[in-house]
Structures are given as structure tokens and as C-alpha cells.
mmCIF file of C-alpha atoms in Angstrom:
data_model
loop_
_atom_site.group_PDB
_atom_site.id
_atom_site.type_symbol
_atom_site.label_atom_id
_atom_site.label_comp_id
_atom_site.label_asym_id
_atom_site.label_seq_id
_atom_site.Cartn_x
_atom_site.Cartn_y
_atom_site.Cartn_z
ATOM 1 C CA UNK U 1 123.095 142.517 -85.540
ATOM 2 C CA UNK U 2 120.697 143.196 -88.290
ATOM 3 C CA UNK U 3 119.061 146.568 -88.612
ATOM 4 C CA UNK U 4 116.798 148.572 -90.988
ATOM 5 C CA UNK U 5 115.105 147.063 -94.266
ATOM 6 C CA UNK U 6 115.758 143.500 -94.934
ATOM 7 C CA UNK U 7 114.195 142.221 -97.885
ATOM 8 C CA UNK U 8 112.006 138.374 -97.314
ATOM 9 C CA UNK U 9 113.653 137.492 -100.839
ATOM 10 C CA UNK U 10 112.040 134.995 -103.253
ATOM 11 C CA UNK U 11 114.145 132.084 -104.159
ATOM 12 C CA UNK U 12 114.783 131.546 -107.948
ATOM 13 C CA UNK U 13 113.560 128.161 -109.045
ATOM 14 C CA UNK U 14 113.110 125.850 -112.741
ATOM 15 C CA UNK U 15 111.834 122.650 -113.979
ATOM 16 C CA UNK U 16 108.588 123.665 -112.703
ATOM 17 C CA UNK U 17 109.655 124.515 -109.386
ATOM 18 C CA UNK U 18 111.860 121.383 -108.891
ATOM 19 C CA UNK U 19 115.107 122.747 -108.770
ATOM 20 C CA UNK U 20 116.991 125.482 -107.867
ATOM 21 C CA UNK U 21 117.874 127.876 -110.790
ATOM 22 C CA UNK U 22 121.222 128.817 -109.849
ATOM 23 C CA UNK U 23 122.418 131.904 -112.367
ATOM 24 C CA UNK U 24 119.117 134.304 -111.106
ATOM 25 C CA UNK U 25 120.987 134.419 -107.832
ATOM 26 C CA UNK U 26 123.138 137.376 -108.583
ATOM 27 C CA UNK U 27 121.109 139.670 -110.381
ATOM 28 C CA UNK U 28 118.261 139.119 -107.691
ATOM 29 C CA UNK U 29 120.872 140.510 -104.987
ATOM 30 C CA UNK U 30 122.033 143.301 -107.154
ATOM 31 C CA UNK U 31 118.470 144.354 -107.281
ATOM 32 C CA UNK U 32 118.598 144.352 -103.561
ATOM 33 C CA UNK U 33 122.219 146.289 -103.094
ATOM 34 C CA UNK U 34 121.022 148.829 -105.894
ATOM 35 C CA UNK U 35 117.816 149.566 -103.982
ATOM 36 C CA UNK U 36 120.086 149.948 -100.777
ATOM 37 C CA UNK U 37 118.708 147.438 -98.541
ATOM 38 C CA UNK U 38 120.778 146.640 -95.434
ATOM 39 C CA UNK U 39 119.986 142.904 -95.958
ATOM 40 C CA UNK U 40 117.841 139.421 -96.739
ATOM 41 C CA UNK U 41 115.841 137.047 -95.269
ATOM 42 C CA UNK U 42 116.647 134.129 -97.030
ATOM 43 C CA UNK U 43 114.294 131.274 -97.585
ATOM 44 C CA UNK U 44 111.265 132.787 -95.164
ATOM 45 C CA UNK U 45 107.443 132.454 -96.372
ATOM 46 C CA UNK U 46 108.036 134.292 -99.190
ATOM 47 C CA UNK U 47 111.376 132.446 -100.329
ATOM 48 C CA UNK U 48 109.418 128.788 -99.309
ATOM 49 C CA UNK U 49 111.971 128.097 -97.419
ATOM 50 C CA UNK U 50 109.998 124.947 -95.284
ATOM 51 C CA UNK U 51 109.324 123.142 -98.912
ATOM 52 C CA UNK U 52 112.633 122.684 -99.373
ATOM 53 C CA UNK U 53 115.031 120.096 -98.277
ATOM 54 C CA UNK U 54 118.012 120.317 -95.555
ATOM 55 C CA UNK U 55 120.493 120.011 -99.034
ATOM 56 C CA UNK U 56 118.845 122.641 -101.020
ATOM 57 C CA UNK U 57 118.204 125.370 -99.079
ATOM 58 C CA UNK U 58 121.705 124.977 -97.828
ATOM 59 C CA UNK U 59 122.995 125.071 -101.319
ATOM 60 C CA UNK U 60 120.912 128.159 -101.938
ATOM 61 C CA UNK U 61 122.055 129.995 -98.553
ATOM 62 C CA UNK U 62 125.236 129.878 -100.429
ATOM 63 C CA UNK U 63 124.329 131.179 -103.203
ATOM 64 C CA UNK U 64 122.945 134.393 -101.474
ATOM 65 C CA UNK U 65 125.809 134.891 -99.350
ATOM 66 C CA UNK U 66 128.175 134.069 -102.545
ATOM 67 C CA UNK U 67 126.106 136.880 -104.173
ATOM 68 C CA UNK U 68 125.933 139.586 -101.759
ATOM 69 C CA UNK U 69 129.400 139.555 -101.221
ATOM 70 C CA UNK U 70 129.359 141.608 -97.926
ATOM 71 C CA UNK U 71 127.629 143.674 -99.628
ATOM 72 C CA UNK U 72 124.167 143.204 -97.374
ATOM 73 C CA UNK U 73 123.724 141.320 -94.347
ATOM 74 C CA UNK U 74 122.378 137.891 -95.293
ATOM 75 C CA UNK U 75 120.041 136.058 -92.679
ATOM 76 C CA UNK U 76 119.076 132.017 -92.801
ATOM 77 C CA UNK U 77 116.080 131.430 -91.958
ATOM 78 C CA UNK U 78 116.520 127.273 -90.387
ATOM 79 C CA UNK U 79 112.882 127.086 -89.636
ATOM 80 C CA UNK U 80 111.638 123.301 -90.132
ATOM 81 C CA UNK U 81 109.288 120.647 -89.456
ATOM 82 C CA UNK U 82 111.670 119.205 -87.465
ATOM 83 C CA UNK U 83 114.309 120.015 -84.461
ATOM 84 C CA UNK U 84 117.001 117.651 -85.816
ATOM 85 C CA UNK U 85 116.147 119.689 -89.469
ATOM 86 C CA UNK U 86 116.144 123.149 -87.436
ATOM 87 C CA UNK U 87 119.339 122.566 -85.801
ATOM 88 C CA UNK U 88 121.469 120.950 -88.854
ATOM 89 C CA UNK U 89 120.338 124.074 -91.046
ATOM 90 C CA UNK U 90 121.418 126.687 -88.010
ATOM 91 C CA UNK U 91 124.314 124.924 -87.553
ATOM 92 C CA UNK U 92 125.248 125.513 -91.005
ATOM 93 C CA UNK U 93 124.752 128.980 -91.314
ATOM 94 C CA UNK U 94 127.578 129.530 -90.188
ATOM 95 C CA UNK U 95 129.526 128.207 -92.135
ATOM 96 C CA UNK U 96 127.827 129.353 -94.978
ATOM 97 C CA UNK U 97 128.775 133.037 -94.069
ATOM 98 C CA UNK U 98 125.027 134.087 -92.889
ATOM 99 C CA UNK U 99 125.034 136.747 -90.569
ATOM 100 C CA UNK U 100 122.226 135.678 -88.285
ATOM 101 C CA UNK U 101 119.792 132.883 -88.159
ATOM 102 C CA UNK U 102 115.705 132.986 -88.050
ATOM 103 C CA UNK U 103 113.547 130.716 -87.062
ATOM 104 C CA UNK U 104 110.477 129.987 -86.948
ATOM 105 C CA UNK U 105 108.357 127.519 -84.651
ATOM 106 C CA UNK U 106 107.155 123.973 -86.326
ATOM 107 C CA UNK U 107 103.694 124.057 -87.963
ATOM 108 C CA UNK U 108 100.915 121.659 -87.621
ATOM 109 C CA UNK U 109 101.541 120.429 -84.096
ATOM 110 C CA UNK U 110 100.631 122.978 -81.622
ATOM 111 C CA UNK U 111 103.844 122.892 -78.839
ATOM 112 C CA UNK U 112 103.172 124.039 -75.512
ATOM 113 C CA UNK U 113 105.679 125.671 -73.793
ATOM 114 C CA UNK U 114 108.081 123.369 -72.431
ATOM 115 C CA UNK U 115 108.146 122.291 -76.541
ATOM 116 C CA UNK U 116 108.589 125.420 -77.442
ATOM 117 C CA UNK U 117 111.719 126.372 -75.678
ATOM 118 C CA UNK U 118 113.313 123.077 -76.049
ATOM 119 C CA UNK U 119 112.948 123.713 -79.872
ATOM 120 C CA UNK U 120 114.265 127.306 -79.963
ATOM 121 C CA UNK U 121 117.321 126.813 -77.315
ATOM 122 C CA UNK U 122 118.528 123.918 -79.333
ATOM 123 C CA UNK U 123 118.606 126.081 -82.959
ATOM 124 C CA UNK U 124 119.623 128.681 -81.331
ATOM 125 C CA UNK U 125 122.739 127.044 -79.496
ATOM 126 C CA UNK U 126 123.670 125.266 -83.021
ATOM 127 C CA UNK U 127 124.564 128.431 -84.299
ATOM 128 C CA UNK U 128 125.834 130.388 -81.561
ATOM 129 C CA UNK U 129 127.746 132.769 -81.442
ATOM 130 C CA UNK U 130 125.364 133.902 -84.578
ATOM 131 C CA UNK U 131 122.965 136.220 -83.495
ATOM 132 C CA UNK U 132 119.443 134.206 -83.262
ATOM 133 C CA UNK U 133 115.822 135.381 -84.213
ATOM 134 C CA UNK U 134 112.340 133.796 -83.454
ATOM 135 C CA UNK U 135 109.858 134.264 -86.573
ATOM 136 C CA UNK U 136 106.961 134.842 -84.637
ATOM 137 C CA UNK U 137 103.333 134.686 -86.902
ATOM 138 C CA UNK U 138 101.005 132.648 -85.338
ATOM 139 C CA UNK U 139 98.959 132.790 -88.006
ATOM 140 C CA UNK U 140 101.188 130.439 -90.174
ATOM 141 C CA UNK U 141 102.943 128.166 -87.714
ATOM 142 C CA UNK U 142 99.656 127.850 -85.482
ATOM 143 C CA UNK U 143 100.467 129.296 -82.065
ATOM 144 C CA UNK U 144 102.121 132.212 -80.646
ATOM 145 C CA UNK U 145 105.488 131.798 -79.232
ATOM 146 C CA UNK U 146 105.066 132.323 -75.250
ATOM 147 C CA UNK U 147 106.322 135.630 -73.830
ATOM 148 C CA UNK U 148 107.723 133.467 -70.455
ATOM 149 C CA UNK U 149 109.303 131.372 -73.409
ATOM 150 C CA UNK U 150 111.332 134.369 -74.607
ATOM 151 C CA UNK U 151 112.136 135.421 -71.020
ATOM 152 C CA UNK U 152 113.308 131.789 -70.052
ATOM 153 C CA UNK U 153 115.295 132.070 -73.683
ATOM 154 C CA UNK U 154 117.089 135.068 -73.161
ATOM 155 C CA UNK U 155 118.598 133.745 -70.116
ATOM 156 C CA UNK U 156 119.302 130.472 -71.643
ATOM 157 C CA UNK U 157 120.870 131.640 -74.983
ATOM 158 C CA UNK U 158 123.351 134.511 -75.122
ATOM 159 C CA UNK U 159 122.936 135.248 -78.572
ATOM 160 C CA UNK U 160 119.161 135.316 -78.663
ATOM 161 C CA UNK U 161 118.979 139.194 -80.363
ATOM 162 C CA UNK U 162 115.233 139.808 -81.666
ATOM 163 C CA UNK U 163 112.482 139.164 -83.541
ATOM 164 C CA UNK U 164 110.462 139.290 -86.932
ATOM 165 C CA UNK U 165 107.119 139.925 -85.603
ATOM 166 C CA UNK U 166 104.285 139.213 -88.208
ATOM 167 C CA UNK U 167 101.070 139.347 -86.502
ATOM 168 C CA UNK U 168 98.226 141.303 -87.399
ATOM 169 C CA UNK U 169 96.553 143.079 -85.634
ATOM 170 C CA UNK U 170 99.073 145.489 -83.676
ATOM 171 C CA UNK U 171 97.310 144.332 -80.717
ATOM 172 C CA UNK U 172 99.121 141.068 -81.780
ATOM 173 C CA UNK U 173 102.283 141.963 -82.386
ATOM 174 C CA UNK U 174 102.796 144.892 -79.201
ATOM 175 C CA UNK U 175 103.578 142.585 -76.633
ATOM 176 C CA UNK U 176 106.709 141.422 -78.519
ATOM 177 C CA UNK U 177 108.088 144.822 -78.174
ATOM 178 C CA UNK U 178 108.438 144.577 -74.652
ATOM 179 C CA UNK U 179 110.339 141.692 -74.663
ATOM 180 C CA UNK U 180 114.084 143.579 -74.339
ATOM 181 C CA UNK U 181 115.496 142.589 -78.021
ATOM 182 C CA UNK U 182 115.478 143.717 -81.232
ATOM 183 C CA UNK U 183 112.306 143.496 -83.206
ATOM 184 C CA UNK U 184 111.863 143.850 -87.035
ATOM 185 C CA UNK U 185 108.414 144.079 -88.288
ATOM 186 C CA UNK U 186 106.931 142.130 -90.760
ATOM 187 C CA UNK U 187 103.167 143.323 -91.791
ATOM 188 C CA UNK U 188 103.944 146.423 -94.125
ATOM 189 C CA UNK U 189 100.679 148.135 -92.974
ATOM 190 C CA UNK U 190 102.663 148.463 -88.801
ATOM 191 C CA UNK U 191 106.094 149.661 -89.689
ATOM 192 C CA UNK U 192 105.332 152.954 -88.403
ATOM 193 C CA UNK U 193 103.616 151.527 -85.392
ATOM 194 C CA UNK U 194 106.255 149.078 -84.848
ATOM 195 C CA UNK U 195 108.876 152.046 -85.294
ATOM 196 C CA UNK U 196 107.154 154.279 -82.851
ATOM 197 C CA UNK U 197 106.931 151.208 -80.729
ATOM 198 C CA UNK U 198 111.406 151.048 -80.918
ATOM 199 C CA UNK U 199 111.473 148.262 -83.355
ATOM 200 C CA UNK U 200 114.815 148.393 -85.197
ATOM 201 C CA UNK U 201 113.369 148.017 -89.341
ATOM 202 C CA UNK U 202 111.184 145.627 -91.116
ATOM 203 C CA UNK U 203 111.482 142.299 -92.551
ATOM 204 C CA UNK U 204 109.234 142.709 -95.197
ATOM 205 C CA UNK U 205 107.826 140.274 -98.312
ATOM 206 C CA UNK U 206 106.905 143.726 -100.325
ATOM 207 C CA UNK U 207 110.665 144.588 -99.770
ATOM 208 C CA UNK U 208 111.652 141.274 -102.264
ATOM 209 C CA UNK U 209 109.769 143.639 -105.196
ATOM 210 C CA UNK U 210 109.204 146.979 -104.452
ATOM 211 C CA UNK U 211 112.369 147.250 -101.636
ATOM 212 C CA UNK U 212 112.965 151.431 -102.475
ATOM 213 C CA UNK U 213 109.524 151.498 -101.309
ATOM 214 C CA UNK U 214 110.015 149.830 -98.382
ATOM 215 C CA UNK U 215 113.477 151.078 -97.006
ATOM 216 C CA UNK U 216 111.836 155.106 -97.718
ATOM 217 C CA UNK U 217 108.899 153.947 -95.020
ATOM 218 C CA UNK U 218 111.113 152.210 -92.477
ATOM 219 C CA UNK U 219 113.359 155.562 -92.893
ATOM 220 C CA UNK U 220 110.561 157.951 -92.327
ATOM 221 C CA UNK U 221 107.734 156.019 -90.941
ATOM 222 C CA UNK U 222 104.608 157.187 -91.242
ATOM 223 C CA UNK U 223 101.041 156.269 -91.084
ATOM 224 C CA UNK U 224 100.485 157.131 -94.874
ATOM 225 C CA UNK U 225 103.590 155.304 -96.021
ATOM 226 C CA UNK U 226 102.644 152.335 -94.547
ATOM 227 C CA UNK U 227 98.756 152.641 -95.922
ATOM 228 C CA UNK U 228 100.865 153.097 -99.143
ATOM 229 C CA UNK U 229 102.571 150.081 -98.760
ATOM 230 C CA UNK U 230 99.502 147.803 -97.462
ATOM 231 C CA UNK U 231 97.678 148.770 -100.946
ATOM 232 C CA UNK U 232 100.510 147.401 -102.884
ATOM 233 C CA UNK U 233 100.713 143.739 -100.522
ATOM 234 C CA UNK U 234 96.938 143.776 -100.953
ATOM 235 C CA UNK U 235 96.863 144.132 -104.541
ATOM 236 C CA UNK U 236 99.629 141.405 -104.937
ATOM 237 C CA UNK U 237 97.220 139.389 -102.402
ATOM 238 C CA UNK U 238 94.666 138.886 -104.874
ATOM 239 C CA UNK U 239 97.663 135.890 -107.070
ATOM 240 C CA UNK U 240 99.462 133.551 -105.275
ATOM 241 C CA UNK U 241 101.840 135.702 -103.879
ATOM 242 C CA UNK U 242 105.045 133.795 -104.593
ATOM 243 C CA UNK U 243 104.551 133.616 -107.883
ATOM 244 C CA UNK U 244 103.396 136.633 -108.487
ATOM 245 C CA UNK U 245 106.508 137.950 -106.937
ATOM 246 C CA UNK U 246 108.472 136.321 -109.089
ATOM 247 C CA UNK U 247 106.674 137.850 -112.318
ATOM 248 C CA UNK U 248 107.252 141.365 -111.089
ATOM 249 C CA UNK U 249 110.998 140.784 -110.379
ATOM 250 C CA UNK U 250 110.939 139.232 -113.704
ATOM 251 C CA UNK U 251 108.639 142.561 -114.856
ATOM 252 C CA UNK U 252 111.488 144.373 -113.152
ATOM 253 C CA UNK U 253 114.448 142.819 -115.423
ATOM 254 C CA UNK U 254 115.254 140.497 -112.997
ATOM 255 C CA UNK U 255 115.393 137.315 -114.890
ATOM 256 C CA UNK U 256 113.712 135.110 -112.497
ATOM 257 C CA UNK U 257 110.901 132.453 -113.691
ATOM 258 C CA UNK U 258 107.582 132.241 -112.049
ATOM 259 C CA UNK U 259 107.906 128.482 -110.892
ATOM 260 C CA UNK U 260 107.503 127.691 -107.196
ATOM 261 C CA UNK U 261 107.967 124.288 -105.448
ATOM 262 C CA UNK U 262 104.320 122.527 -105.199
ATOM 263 C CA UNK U 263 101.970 122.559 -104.031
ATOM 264 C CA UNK U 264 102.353 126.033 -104.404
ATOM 265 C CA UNK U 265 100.926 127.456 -107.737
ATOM 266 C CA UNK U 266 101.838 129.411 -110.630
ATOM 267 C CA UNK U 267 99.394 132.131 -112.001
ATOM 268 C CA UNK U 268 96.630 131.026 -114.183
ATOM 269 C CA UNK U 269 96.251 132.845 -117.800
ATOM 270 C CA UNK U 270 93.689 135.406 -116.460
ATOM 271 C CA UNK U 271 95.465 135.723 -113.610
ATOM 272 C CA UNK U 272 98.546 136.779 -115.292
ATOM 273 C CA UNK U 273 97.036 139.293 -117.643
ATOM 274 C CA UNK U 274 95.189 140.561 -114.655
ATOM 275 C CA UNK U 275 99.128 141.184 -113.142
ATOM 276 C CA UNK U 276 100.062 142.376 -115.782
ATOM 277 C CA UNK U 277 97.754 144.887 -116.250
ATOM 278 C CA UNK U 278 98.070 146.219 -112.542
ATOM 279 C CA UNK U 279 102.066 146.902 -113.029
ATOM 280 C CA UNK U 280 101.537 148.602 -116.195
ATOM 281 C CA UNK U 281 98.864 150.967 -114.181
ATOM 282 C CA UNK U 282 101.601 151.984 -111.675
#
């Protein structure tokens, strides 16, 4: 099972976002092991995992785990447009060494229920006995995953153990808490209400750049440290946030380029003195 601080890690990328850049790998997860984070999300929003293909992302799951070393728990996340995609990346995982598997539901077409579990009992029996995770943020896939879904799940999949919960506002992301497994909260801004509220850490974007900050809130949560940490992610959420990521690794001595896979963005000129100037005021 996962527990604590995981880090939603960025994925290190060249050629203007077209290929993975293979040697960043290591240092990028030594960050993470120096910082003393329990583990990764690999390839979730903030690592874009959906723009990348069945091939690559498997490549680069590899390449994490290869990295870590045992040192932190690695998760996948298999989240795709696709079931078929979904279930060949879970069943992978495995393989690949990845302690657990995340996923979550397909954007753009809004699944009813029926869909919905379908989907989720299918990734979730490709990589059994892994323990499984539902990404739940409506905001980005388009719906909320049903609570009788989870119910129905938990009795059709063993090794369905939690949740990353991302909605905002806690009124969106309580009911998930009552579900009976494991929940890891995403938003920076409710790790101390999702603590209070017996999550088990945070799965958090911030984590990927500033992850001592993190891991010190999920250890001690408290309103201020989480107000602390929802002034960083809102400062970062004024550049497209993947990129800009990727500068302040690369601010950080991480030697990881700012290219993400289109048609995500880089930072424009202003933009990037604009960054700039922010880390050197911290």
C-alpha cells in the first residue's frame, strides 16, 4: 500500500517535447529520495501521462522504477482514452516493478455508471494482485466517479485500495472519505482537511518541486501549512504549469528541460523572466 507524500512527478522530455529524455530520470528521483518522499505518481496530470503513447509511457515507467531502486514506492498511473489502452498499461505495471496502479476515468465522453465500472474492474483486474487506485477529479476527466460505483468495485475487485481525490471544493472531495479505502489527497490547499478527515497522505503536483514542503504539511497538517502551500500552486498557476515545473526543477539543479508534449506549451519570454523572478524572491 502507498502511504504519506507521493510526489505527481514531471516526466523529462527533448526534441521539443517529442521524446523522452532518458538520462534526467535519475537525478529527478534522487531529488525525490533526498527530500524523503515515500513515493511517485508517475505519468499523472502533471507528468502528461494521457499524451503519451501505450510504448512510451511504458518505457518511462521503467525508467522511474529503474531509478528509484526500492528506494520509494513507484505508482503507474494507466489512465487512457481507451479501456483496451487502460488495461495493456495496468497490466504492465507489473511487470515493470510499480508498486500500485492509478487510474483515472476516460475524458471527453461522459460514462454513466454501468461504463464506469466496466472500465475500472477491467484495469483494475489486469493488474491484480497490485493494489489499484481511482484518480478521481471531475474537473479534468468530466464526471465524478459514482459512490455506488466504488461500492459495487470493492466487492468486485480485491485489490481495489484507495483513492487520489482531487476535487475542489472539500464539499467535493468528503464523500470519498467515506468510501472504506485509502484516500490520498490531491489539492494542496485540503491536506489538513483530508488528514483530519483519515486520509492516509497526499498525492500532490507541488510535491514534484517543492516535495520538503509538502511531506512537512502532510506530517503535521495544519490549516496554515496548507494556506502555505496553496500560495505556492497559485503562484505557479499563473505559467503553464508543466512547464513551469520543469524550469524550477531545472532552477533546482535538476537538469530537466522545459519541453512538454503538445499541445501543451512552453513559457513565453515574459513569462519566463516573470518565473524567474518569483523563485529568486523566495
Amino acid at each position: 500500500r502507498l502511504h504519506r507524500t507521493l510526489a505527481s512527478s514531471v516526466t523529462p522530455l527533448l526534441a521539443g517535447g517529442d521524446r523522452l529524455d532518458e538520462d534526467p530520470f535519475g537525478p529527478l528521483v534522487e531529488r525525490y529520495v533526498t527530500a524523503g518522499l515515500d513515493g511517485i505518481l508517475a505519468f499523472g496530470t502533471n507528468g502528461e501521462g494521457v499524451l503519451f503513447s501505450v510504448e512510451e509511457r511504458q518505457r518511462g515507467l521503467r525508467l522511474f522504477v529503474e531509478a528509484a531502486a526500492g528506494r520509494l514506492r513507484v505508482a503507474a498511473h494507466c489512465g487512457a482514452q481507451t479501456t483496451a489502452d487502460t488495461v495493456a498499461l495496468a497490466a504492465d505495471a507489473g511487470e515493470a516493478g510499480a508498486a500500485a496502479v492509478a487510474v483515472i476515468g476516460p475524458p471527453y465522453f461522459v460514462l454513466d455508471e454501468p461504463a464506469q465500472l466496466a472500465h475500472f474492474a477491467a484495469a483494475a483486474a489486469a493488474c491484480a494482485p497490485l493494489p489499484f487506485y481511482i484518480y478521481e477529479f471531475a474537473r479534468t476527466s468530466g464526471y465524478g466517479v459514482a459512490l455506488d460505483v466504488l461500492a459495487r468495485l470493492r466487492e468486485q475487485a480485491p485489490n481495489f485500495t484507495g483513492m487520489k481525490v482531487s476535487d475542489t471544493p472539500w464539499e467535493a472531495s468528503e464523500p470519498y472519505t467515506t468510501v472504506g479505502v485509502d484516500v490520498f489527497v490531491g489539492p494542496e490547499t485540503l491536506i489538513h482537511r483530508g488528514m483530519e478527515a483519515g486520509a492516509v497522505g497526499a498525492v500532490s503536483a507541488l510535491a514534484s518541486v517543492f516535495p520538503e514542503e509538502v511531506a512537512a504539511v502532510v506530517r503535521e497538517p495544519t490549516a496554515e501549512g496548507a494556506e502555505r502551500l496553496g500560495e505556492l500552486r497559485a503562484a505557479l498557476e499563473r505559467f503553464p504549469r508543466q512547464a513551469a515545473m520543469k524550469r524550477i526543477a531545472a532552477f533546482k539543479g535538476i537538469p530537466v528541460r522545459s519541453d512538454v508534449r503538445a499541445p501543451l506549451r512552453d513559457l513565453a519570454p515574459d513569462e519566463s523572466l516573470e518565473l524567474a523572478q518569483w523563485l529568486g524572491s523566495l
